Amino acid sequence: MLKEFVKLGQLRLWQAYCQEQRAKHPLTYLFWETTLRCNLSCRHCGSSCGPRSPVRELSTQEIKDALSTVAADYVAPGIMLAITGGEPLLRPDLFEVVNLAHELGFSWGMVTNGTLVTPEVVAKCKDAGMSTVTVSLDGLKEAHDFIRGKGSFRRAVQGAELVAKAGFPLVQVTTCISQYNFGELEGLHRLVRDLGVDEWRLLTITPIGRARDDPKLLLPPGQLRELLDFIREQRRGLPMGARNIKSPAMAASKPASPPVVLFEEEGFLGPDYEGEVRESYFACYAGVNVGSILADGSIGACPNLPRHLAQGNVRRERFSLVWEKGYQLFRDTSWKRCQRCSSCQWWGFCQGNGLHLWDFERGEPMLCHWRLLRETEGGKGIGDS
């Protein structure tokens, strides 16, 4: 009872902090969606990436100009530049751009499927000052190859081994958990530990893009609860915000401790799991602290959001002007308090769940983690209607 009271107090303090962030909206995280091309065609890809891009992507000079204006208008060292795609390593000018970003003062990291990582790529990443790298690994061999393509598991593991041995400050493996790999949690944990990475990020899958076509990519309520129990057990004893980022002195060797396990899905989980399975309590920072420059130059928030939410385009507008004057639907989310959300006691903490989980046609969340978890208890919970 005391623990629940303390957690509720912490949640209220967190709610106040999030309200302050929405009001001040400091830009601290900027995605560059390098391309919508990918050498794989994953079953769960929210962007439906493939061998060809459906848009006219930014030229080298266009993205360099856009990043230069961001660095001129803000304090670049206070902004993390997240390189994503598609597969970023397919872009031939990638290292020309990230070298400029490093010179401008940005910290930067990359998400890759790992299959194109070579010793030469690792050397270029180090020369360009990369601080974080995330390799996607979605199961042991059979499950990963089924989801991402035959032969991709071996190449992804090799890529993860190369970056883990290279001594970057933070090396992560990200796994999207579905019904195809749910039974492999223990085996995956051993594999990730043996790879020597710093963190293992576990996500559930959002029914967007190609993921809409396969219901087995989504976890049923019971498996969602088991996944969170698994993560909580791995994090037991860790303080809030625990990370495994290595100091420069440690960066040349493999981490001495097992990888920190994190739940990375943006969904409000209710009092049982908030503060237990990730670095902080739930918040959706899209358009609040998180912006993006999309492949076609669109100025957006999280790249997983529908493209109609773009606020402008760097081909026509300066990023900072759009960031300061736009994004109102991201910072005042009262418009989401409708349908089931209107009567939920947890609205103040949840705000209608992560924006990438919002169904704009139906006017309600595609997924409500709180309700799914309550289903496993056989009845309605606080705030349910």
Short mmCIF file of C-alpha atoms in Angstrom, two decimals, residues 36 38 40-50 85-86 138 147-148 176 205-213 217 304:
data_model
loop_
_atom_site.label_atom_id
_atom_site.label_comp_id
_atom_site.label_asym_id
_atom_site.label_seq_id
_atom_site.Cartn_x
_atom_site.Cartn_y
_atom_site.Cartn_z
CA LEU A 36 12.92 4.87 -47.40
CA CYS A 38 16.02 -0.92 -47.53
CA LEU A 40 15.38 -6.08 -46.53
CA SER A 41 11.59 -6.24 -46.63
CA CYS A 42 10.61 -6.97 -43.04
CA ARG A 43 7.13 -8.23 -42.27
CA HIS A 44 6.64 -5.69 -39.49
CA CYS A 45 8.09 -2.57 -41.13
CA GLY A 46 5.95 0.40 -40.15
CA SER A 47 7.31 2.43 -43.07
CA SER A 48 6.81 -0.37 -45.63
CA CYS A 49 10.40 0.11 -46.83
CA GLY A 50 11.78 -1.80 -49.80
CA GLY A 85 15.63 4.86 -42.38
CA GLY A 86 14.97 2.55 -44.24
CA ASP A 138 14.20 -10.00 -34.10
CA ILE A 147 10.52 -11.82 -40.21
CA ARG A 148 13.43 -10.10 -41.99
CA CYS A 176 10.52 -6.35 -31.72
CA ILE A 205 4.84 -3.90 -32.63
CA THR A 206 2.46 -1.17 -33.73
CA PRO A 207 -0.14 -2.19 -36.35
CA ILE A 208 1.03 0.28 -38.99
CA GLY A 209 2.63 -0.25 -42.41
CA ARG A 210 3.12 -3.92 -43.28
CA ALA A 211 2.51 -4.88 -39.64
CA ARG A 212 -1.22 -4.35 -40.25
CA ASP A 213 -1.27 -7.45 -42.44
CA LEU A 217 2.96 -9.75 -34.97
CA ASN A 304 6.52 6.40 -37.18
#
